[in-house]
Every structure is written in C-alpha cells, then in structure tokens.
Short mmCIF file of C-alpha atoms in Angstrom, two decimals:
data_model
loop_
_atom_site.label_atom_id
_atom_site.label_comp_id
_atom_site.label_asym_id
_atom_site.label_seq_id
_atom_site.Cartn_x
_atom_site.Cartn_y
_atom_site.Cartn_z
CA MET A 617 138.12 146.88 87.55
CA LYS A 618 138.96 144.59 84.89
CA SER A 619 139.82 141.59 86.94
CA PHE A 620 136.24 141.96 88.17
CA ALA A 621 134.85 142.16 84.64
CA ALA A 622 136.86 138.96 83.86
CA SER A 623 135.99 137.06 86.54
CA LEU A 624 131.89 137.97 86.16
CA SER A 625 132.35 136.86 82.57
CA PHE A 626 134.26 133.49 83.53
CA PHE A 627 131.01 133.14 85.93
CA ALA A 628 128.52 133.83 83.30
CA LEU A 629 130.39 131.35 81.13
CA SER A 630 130.62 128.46 83.68
CA LEU A 631 126.90 128.44 83.94
CA ILE A 632 126.14 127.67 80.38
CA PRO A 633 127.19 124.24 80.27
CA SER A 634 124.89 123.46 83.36
CA ALA A 635 122.04 125.21 81.68
CA LEU A 636 122.19 123.40 78.58
CA ALA A 637 122.51 120.50 80.21
CA HIS A 638 118.81 120.89 81.54
CA GLY A 639 115.97 120.61 79.03
CA HIS A 640 112.23 120.72 78.67
CA LEU A 641 109.24 118.84 76.52
CA ALA A 642 109.40 120.41 73.42
CA SER A 643 106.47 118.84 71.68
CA VAL A 644 103.85 115.97 72.07
CA ALA A 645 102.35 113.79 69.54
CA ILE A 646 99.13 112.09 70.00
CA ASP A 647 97.77 109.21 67.06
CA GLY A 648 100.33 111.22 64.79
CA LYS A 649 99.16 114.80 65.44
CA THR A 650 101.88 116.85 66.60
CA PHE A 651 101.53 119.69 69.26
CA ALA A 652 104.43 122.00 69.76
CA GLY A 653 105.32 123.07 73.19
CA PRO A 654 106.11 126.73 74.46
CA ASP A 655 109.60 128.03 75.17
CA VAL A 656 110.49 128.70 78.59
CA ASN A 657 109.06 131.59 79.82
CA LYS A 658 106.67 131.87 77.24
CA GLN A 659 103.33 130.11 76.18
CA LEU A 660 101.73 129.31 72.60
CA PRO A 661 97.75 130.20 72.12
CA ASP A 662 97.25 126.61 70.97
CA THR A 663 99.38 124.18 72.74
CA PRO A 664 98.20 121.80 75.48
CA ILE A 665 101.31 121.45 77.11
CA ARG A 666 101.82 123.59 80.32
CA GLY A 667 104.61 126.06 79.97
CA ILE A 668 107.49 126.05 82.60
CA ASN A 669 109.81 129.29 83.49
CA SER A 670 112.86 127.36 84.20
CA VAL A 671 114.63 124.54 82.73
CA SER A 672 116.47 124.04 86.30
CA PRO A 673 115.60 120.46 87.66
CA ILE A 674 113.73 119.83 90.80
CA ARG A 675 115.45 118.43 93.77
CA ASP A 676 113.22 119.83 96.64
CA VAL A 677 110.42 116.67 96.63
CA THR A 678 108.23 118.89 98.48
CA SER A 679 108.11 121.68 96.37
CA ASP A 680 104.69 122.50 94.47
CA ASP A 681 106.82 122.56 91.03
CA MET A 682 107.03 118.55 91.65
CA ALA A 683 103.32 118.74 89.78
CA CYS A 684 103.64 120.29 86.57
CA GLY A 685 107.32 121.37 86.42
CA ARG A 686 108.97 124.79 87.49
CA GLY A 687 105.88 127.65 88.04
CA ALA A 688 103.23 125.21 86.02
CA ALA A 689 101.49 123.79 88.97
CA THR A 690 98.26 126.57 88.20
CA ALA A 691 99.68 127.82 85.01
CA GLY A 692 97.24 125.95 82.91
CA ALA A 693 97.79 125.65 78.93
CA PRO A 694 95.21 127.54 76.75
CA GLN A 695 93.80 124.39 75.22
CA ALA A 696 93.37 120.39 75.98
CA ALA A 697 94.37 118.15 72.93
CA ASP A 698 91.56 115.38 71.84
CA ALA A 699 92.58 111.84 72.55
CA LYS A 700 90.59 108.69 73.12
CA PRO A 701 91.13 105.37 75.12
CA GLY A 702 94.12 103.74 73.56
CA SER A 703 95.38 106.70 71.77
CA VAL A 704 99.32 106.56 71.47
CA MET A 705 101.35 109.83 72.82
CA GLU A 706 104.61 110.70 72.13
CA PHE A 707 107.13 112.67 74.15
CA ASN A 708 109.90 114.96 72.69
CA TRP A 709 112.16 116.29 74.98
CA VAL A 710 115.24 118.31 74.00
CA GLY A 711 118.22 119.79 75.56
CA GLY A 712 118.04 123.55 76.55
CA GLY A 713 114.88 126.07 76.76
CA LYS A 714 114.06 126.23 73.27
CA ALA A 715 111.90 124.03 71.45
CA ASP A 716 113.89 123.94 68.42
CA SER A 717 117.04 124.17 69.83
CA GLY A 718 118.04 120.83 67.91
CA ARG A 719 119.60 119.48 70.98
CA THR A 720 118.70 116.08 71.98
CA TRP A 721 118.22 115.14 76.07
CA SER A 722 121.83 115.37 77.68
CA HIS A 723 121.05 112.92 80.50
CA LYS A 724 121.21 109.13 80.16
CA PHE A 725 120.74 107.49 83.66
CA GLY A 726 117.16 107.37 85.74
CA PRO A 727 113.80 106.27 84.90
CA LEU A 728 110.73 107.68 82.88
CA ILE A 729 107.35 107.87 84.72
CA THR A 730 103.91 108.81 83.24
CA TYR A 731 100.88 109.69 85.39
CA ILE A 732 97.27 110.81 84.61
CA ALA A 733 94.58 112.64 86.38
CA SER A 734 91.17 113.83 86.19
CA CYS A 735 90.60 117.55 86.04
CA SER A 736 87.02 117.38 87.23
CA GLY A 737 86.49 119.85 84.44
CA SER A 738 88.57 122.38 82.43
CA CYS A 739 92.30 121.54 82.83
CA SER A 740 93.08 125.27 82.03
CA SER A 741 92.25 126.35 85.01
CA PHE A 742 92.86 123.38 87.28
CA ASP A 743 95.51 123.34 90.03
CA ALA A 744 97.70 120.33 89.71
CA THR A 745 98.88 120.17 93.17
CA GLN A 746 94.99 118.84 93.84
CA ALA A 747 95.43 115.93 91.52
CA LYS A 748 95.52 112.23 92.26
CA TRP A 749 97.58 110.79 89.81
CA VAL A 750 97.87 107.64 88.52
CA LYS A 751 100.53 105.99 87.38
CA ILE A 752 100.15 104.21 83.34
CA GLN A 753 103.87 103.89 82.62
CA GLU A 754 107.21 103.25 83.82
CA THR A 755 110.75 102.19 82.80
CA GLY A 756 113.67 102.25 84.76
CA LEU A 757 116.92 99.99 84.37
CA LEU A 758 116.61 97.49 81.56
CA ALA A 759 117.69 93.76 81.62
CA ASP A 760 120.88 94.66 79.45
CA ASN A 761 121.73 97.16 82.23
CA SER A 762 121.23 100.39 80.23
CA TRP A 763 118.43 102.75 80.65
CA ALA A 764 115.58 104.13 78.56
CA GLN A 765 116.36 107.45 79.22
CA LEU A 766 119.93 106.66 77.16
CA ASP A 767 118.58 104.38 74.85
CA GLU A 768 115.49 106.74 73.64
CA LEU A 769 115.74 110.81 74.71
CA HIS A 770 119.46 110.83 74.46
CA ALA A 771 119.46 109.08 71.31
CA GLY A 772 117.10 111.97 70.10
CA LYS A 773 114.29 109.41 69.99
CA PRO A 774 110.70 110.54 71.72
CA LEU A 775 109.28 108.29 74.51
CA THR A 776 106.37 106.68 73.34
CA VAL A 777 103.05 105.93 75.38
CA LYS A 778 99.83 104.29 74.84
CA LEU A 779 96.95 105.92 76.78
CA PRO A 780 94.86 103.12 78.83
CA ASP A 781 91.82 101.52 77.25
CA ASN A 782 89.70 101.96 80.22
CA LEU A 783 89.70 105.94 80.54
CA PRO A 784 86.46 107.79 81.41
CA ASP A 785 85.48 110.68 79.37
CA GLY A 786 86.74 114.39 80.26
CA GLU A 787 89.78 117.00 80.39
CA HIS A 788 92.72 115.02 82.05
CA LEU A 789 96.39 116.00 82.91
CA VAL A 790 98.92 113.76 81.31
CA ARG A 791 102.16 114.25 83.75
CA GLN A 792 105.50 112.51 81.99
CA GLU A 793 108.55 112.71 84.27
CA ILE A 794 112.14 112.14 83.71
CA ILE A 795 114.50 111.65 86.88
CA ALA A 796 118.09 112.20 86.34
CA LEU A 797 120.11 110.25 88.52
CA HIS A 798 123.75 111.45 87.53
CA ASN A 799 124.42 114.24 90.69
CA VAL A 800 123.36 111.23 93.61
CA GLY A 801 125.91 111.28 95.79
CA LYS A 802 126.58 115.16 95.09
CA THR A 803 123.37 117.39 94.75
CA GLY A 804 120.72 114.97 94.91
CA ALA A 805 118.29 112.97 92.18
CA GLU A 806 116.77 115.93 89.66
CA SER A 807 113.19 115.84 88.76
CA TYR A 808 111.88 117.29 85.46
CA PRO A 809 108.01 116.59 85.15
CA SER A 810 105.65 118.19 82.38
CA CYS A 811 101.98 118.33 82.10
CA THR A 812 100.06 117.89 79.16
CA GLN A 813 96.43 118.60 78.82
CA ILE A 814 94.20 116.24 76.84
CA ASN A 815 90.40 115.68 76.37
CA ILE A 816 89.31 112.07 76.38
CA SER A 817 86.18 110.89 74.31
CA GLY A 818 85.10 107.38 74.08
CA GLY A 819 85.89 106.47 77.43
CA GLN A 820 83.34 104.01 79.39
CA GLY A 821 86.37 103.17 82.18
CA GLN A 822 87.36 105.05 85.41
CA LEU A 823 90.57 105.69 87.18
CA PRO A 824 91.21 103.68 90.13
CA ASP A 825 91.62 104.52 93.73
CA GLY A 826 95.15 104.98 94.95
CA GLY A 827 96.69 107.78 93.05
CA VAL A 828 99.00 109.89 94.57
CA SER A 829 99.94 113.73 94.94
CA PHE A 830 102.54 115.68 93.89
CA PRO A 831 103.97 117.35 96.11
CA GLY A 832 104.01 113.97 98.48
CA ALA A 833 104.55 110.50 96.03
CA TYR A 834 108.18 110.64 96.80
CA LYS A 835 110.19 110.86 99.64
CA ALA A 836 114.30 112.51 99.39
CA ASP A 837 115.10 109.02 100.82
CA ASP A 838 113.49 107.04 98.41
CA PRO A 839 115.51 104.13 96.82
CA GLY A 840 114.74 105.33 93.73
CA LEU A 841 116.20 108.83 93.95
CA THR A 842 119.15 107.83 95.94
CA PHE A 843 120.44 104.88 93.35
CA ASN A 844 123.75 105.72 92.24
CA PRO A 845 124.09 104.17 88.87
CA PHE A 846 127.88 104.99 88.78
CA LYS A 847 128.55 102.59 91.88
CA ASN A 848 125.64 100.15 91.17
CA LYS A 849 125.56 99.10 87.25
CA THR A 850 123.45 95.91 87.67
CA GLY A 851 120.54 97.04 89.99
CA PRO A 852 118.13 95.85 90.98
CA TYR A 853 116.69 99.12 90.87
CA GLU A 854 113.21 100.64 92.51
CA ILE A 855 110.87 103.06 90.60
CA PRO A 856 109.36 105.50 92.71
CA GLY A 857 105.85 106.69 93.18
CA GLY A 858 104.22 102.87 93.49
CA PRO A 859 103.01 100.75 91.43
CA VAL A 860 101.50 101.00 87.79
CA LEU A 861 97.78 101.10 88.41
CA LEU A 862 96.40 101.45 84.70
CA GLY A 863 97.46 100.15 81.60
CA PRO A 864 99.17 96.88 80.34
CA ASP A 865 101.75 97.04 82.59
CA ALA A 866 99.26 97.26 85.94
CA GLY A 867 100.32 95.10 88.75
CA ALA A 868 103.78 94.57 87.05
CA ASP A 869 106.72 94.13 89.42
CA PRO A 870 108.66 97.19 88.90
CA THR A 871 112.22 95.75 90.25
CA PRO A 872 113.70 93.57 87.73
CA ALA A 873 113.94 90.06 88.70
CA ASP A 874 117.60 88.71 89.94
CA PRO A 875 118.76 86.08 87.20
CA THR A 876 120.48 84.28 89.92
CA VAL A 877 117.46 83.51 91.72
CA THR A 878 115.65 82.80 88.51
CA ASP A 879 118.12 80.37 87.48
CA THR A 880 118.18 78.53 90.76
CA VAL A 881 114.09 78.18 90.49
CA THR A 882 114.40 76.77 87.50
CA SER A 883 117.26 74.52 88.17
CA SER A 884 115.36 73.28 91.34
CA VAL A 885 112.41 72.73 89.29
CA ALA A 886 113.83 70.48 86.73
CA ASP A 887 115.60 68.61 89.22
CA ALA A 888 112.62 67.90 91.00
CA THR A 889 110.98 66.98 87.55
CA GLY A 890 113.97 64.55 86.85
CA THR A 891 113.35 62.95 90.50
CA ILE A 892 109.83 62.20 90.03
CA THR A 893 110.15 60.68 86.63
CA SER A 894 113.02 58.45 87.78
CA ASP A 895 111.19 57.40 90.49
CA ILE A 896 108.04 56.71 88.70
CA ALA A 897 109.86 54.69 86.02
CA ASP A 898 111.70 52.50 89.01
CA ALA A 899 108.04 52.07 90.34
CA THR A 900 106.93 51.05 87.27
CA ASP A 901 109.49 48.72 86.87
CA SER A 902 108.69 47.08 89.94
CA ALA A 903 105.41 46.92 89.41
CA SER A 904 105.85 44.93 85.98
CA THR A 905 107.66 42.08 88.04
CA PRO A 906 105.67 39.76 89.51
CA THR A 907 106.53 38.90 93.39
CA GLU A 908 107.02 34.94 93.70
CA THR A 909 106.04 33.22 97.00
CA LYS A 910 106.48 29.48 97.82
CA THR A 911 103.90 27.79 100.00
CA LYS A 912 103.24 24.47 101.18
CA SER A 913 99.81 22.81 100.70
CA LYS A 914 98.82 20.06 103.31
CA LYS A 915 99.90 17.21 101.82
CA GLY A 916 103.43 18.73 101.65
CA LYS A 917 103.50 19.62 98.04
CA LYS A 918 105.28 23.01 96.98
CA THR A 919 103.19 25.54 95.07
CA LYS A 920 104.22 28.51 93.26
CA THR A 921 101.87 31.38 93.28
CA SER A 922 102.81 34.80 91.81
CA THR A 923 101.12 37.89 92.92
CA VAL A 924 101.62 41.22 91.51
CA ILE A 925 100.82 43.74 94.17
CA GLU A 926 102.32 47.35 92.92
CA THR A 927 100.08 48.36 90.32
CA ALA A 928 97.79 50.20 92.32
CA THR A 929 100.59 51.72 94.22
CA VAL A 930 102.19 52.89 90.73
CA THR A 931 99.08 55.03 90.17
CA VAL A 932 98.80 56.59 93.08
CA SER A 933 102.47 57.52 92.96
CA ALA A 934 102.28 58.88 89.85
CA ASP A 935 99.14 61.10 90.91
CA ASP A 936 101.17 62.37 93.70
CA ALA A 937 104.53 63.04 91.20
CA SER A 938 102.30 64.98 89.05
CA SER A 939 100.93 67.04 91.77
CA THR A 940 104.12 67.82 93.27
CA ALA A 941 105.37 68.83 89.72
CA ASP A 942 102.33 71.13 89.56
CA GLU A 943 103.22 72.83 92.95
CA ALA A 944 106.92 73.37 92.05
CA THR A 945 105.64 75.14 88.74
CA THR A 946 103.15 77.04 90.57
CA SER A 947 106.06 77.92 92.91
CA VAL A 948 107.93 79.38 89.82
CA VAL A 949 104.91 81.47 88.40
CA ASP A 950 104.13 82.83 91.96
CA GLY A 951 107.47 84.19 92.09
CA ALA A 952 111.38 83.30 93.20
CA ALA A 953 110.81 85.20 96.34
CA ASP A 954 108.43 81.91 97.36
CA VAL A 955 110.93 79.41 96.65
CA PRO A 956 112.81 77.86 99.75
CA THR A 957 116.46 77.89 99.95
CA GLU A 958 116.56 74.44 100.16
CA THR A 959 114.29 72.69 97.87
CA PRO A 960 113.11 69.21 99.03
CA SER A 961 113.33 66.17 96.94
CA ALA A 962 110.44 65.78 95.07
CA GLY A 963 110.56 61.96 95.79
CA ASP A 964 110.16 62.27 99.37
CA ASP A 965 106.68 63.94 98.90
CA TYR A 966 105.27 60.25 97.65
CA ARG A 967 107.56 57.44 98.82
CA PRO A 968 106.76 57.19 102.24
CA LYS A 969 103.14 56.98 101.06
CA ARG A 970 104.03 53.58 98.85
CA ARG A 971 106.05 52.37 101.11
CA SER A 972 103.21 52.44 103.56
CA ARG A 973 100.91 50.93 101.03
CA ILE A 974 103.06 48.22 100.09
CA MET A 975 103.52 47.20 103.81
CA GLY A 976 100.21 47.24 104.02
CA ARG A 977 99.30 44.88 101.41
CA ARG A 978 101.94 42.54 101.84
CA HIS A 979 101.04 42.34 105.28
CA TYR A 980 97.37 41.48 104.34
CA SER A 981 98.46 38.78 102.04
CA ALA A 982 100.82 36.98 104.55
CA MET A 983 97.69 36.60 106.87
CA HIS A 984 95.47 35.27 103.94
#
C-alpha cells in the first residue's frame, strides 16, 4: 500500500514541472489601460479576455480550441474593451495558471501571431469558430537567428501590437497566439491561442477578404509546425496562417531572405554597373579621338580628312547602359528569386548596337 501511495505521489510530482512550463494570457493593456485576465477555470466580471479551462497546449489543429484556447471558443468574456484604429495593445503572458504567478513565459522557440475578426455584433455571445480571422502581425525567426518569443515573452516583456489604422467600427476579437516548437519531433508543435474582445470606435475602414478559420487555417504538416529549432538554427522559417493582410506588415515576405542570395545579387549588380561604366568610358575615349583617313585628289595630291564618327554612338550607348543598370536595380527590388543564376555581362546588352552603328557609318563614309 505504501509502495502504491509513493508511486502515486511521484507521478503527481512529475506532472508539476510540465504544468508550470505552460501558461496563459495574464493581462492586456490597450493604449496604456490594463485589463487583468482571469485565472484558469475562473472568469472575472470586468475583463475583455476570454477565460480558458486549462493551460495545456493544443496539438490537434482540427480542435475547436484552436479558436481562442481551451474551452473558450463559445465562452465569451463579460465585456469588450474600448479601442480605436491604431491603438497599441500589449499582451502579457505568464507561466502557470494564475495571472499573478510571477513566472515569466517559459518557452523560447516559435512564432508570435496576431489576428483580428469581426463579431458581427456582441462578442460576448459570439462563436469564435465562425470567425474569419485576418492576420495583422507576425514574428518568427529573427535576423540574428533568435526568436521574439525568447527575446520578449521569456524575458518577461509583453508583446506589443499596433492595431491597423483602417479598421471598421464595432466589436472584434483579437486572437494572440504563441506557437511553441521545442517538442517538434516528439509530441509536436504546441499552440497557445487567446482571445481579447475589443470595441472599435472611430473606424472608417473594413476588413479585407481572405480571412482564415480556426480550426482550418493550419495543417499538421505545415512547415511552420514541423520546424525543429534544435536541428535548424538558421532557418528560413515559414510562419503558418498565410500572409499578414492588414497593417504595416501587410504584403511583407514572412520568410527571412537568404543573406547568401542577397550578397550575390548585390555583387552582380555592382559588377554590371562597373562594366557599364568602364565601357562608356572606353567609348568616350574612342569618340574623342578623330579618325584620320588619306585620300587622293584628281591631281594626285594627298589630302588629310579628320572625321569623328563615334559621338552619336556614345550617346546611344550611355542610354542603353543606363537602361541596363535600371533593369539590374529593378531586379534587386523585385526580389532575389528573379535574378538568374548566371548574370550576363551588362556590356553585352549594348555593345553589339554600337558596333553595328559604327560599321554602318564607316560604310557610308567609304561610299561617299
């Protein structure tokens, strides 16, 4: 009997570190005004944060809990906090199930993603599985190969998100989500979604089409959910859930650029520019040197004729070279993926034109 009791106690104690490793959204600040969130399995009378019934992560991407967290898809909060387009929201995540636990978020690897959806009325009675979520913020693997989850939440700092400037009036849900990747390869990626109810006033915009649903936005084999941060420390990392559709980051590439490709493009354009400059200089020197020809008059006397035939050609070459440089610059702006593996010599674009014009002019002079 004692052996059984001891085994049970050991099993219970073994679960404590796992529970403490998880956490929840403890509070939200909107334009400096802080709203406390409920403890797990409790609900406060004056909070806009939907309460959850467990801090356990969600690993099943088809679960209704993907909408707002454990048990929160249809469990609305008592109120919606006032906000406006451009309001700044700060999300304070803690470890454990109590808002005042004093523990910081324990996980380090994975993206932070924020969505917004209209409740089409009151959010307190809104079923979040019916929402069309528009992504307004995301951050994943940073340029220095660290994660914002580590640099901000794990360090005890809140995640700061600015609401888009072109939101419509009315009540909305803001879904702030953490995806933890430390158990990829074992039990899988862990999702920690939360939902905060806000009431937008002063808005004149509208939410764009293309919103996603939860569940439904993610698939278990999405690259962003199968990425192992211990085996791949440099990326690139693809954030799940599609692109940011509204806000200052709308249309940005969620995957960090490969610095090797960027360096290659920059070098290629620099080489092309140098070639163009050199060829123009050579053409200018050639143009400034008169071509001397000797002809005989009818009386047998030799005369000297100096003819400059390259001047017009230099002007044309410079225009073509400028166009070539512009095309090279445009290729870099449009993206490294558009740059061919082998960058052709920039001079090849205009030197054949120059030769054909010169030969034509010389042929014409010889005939006359």
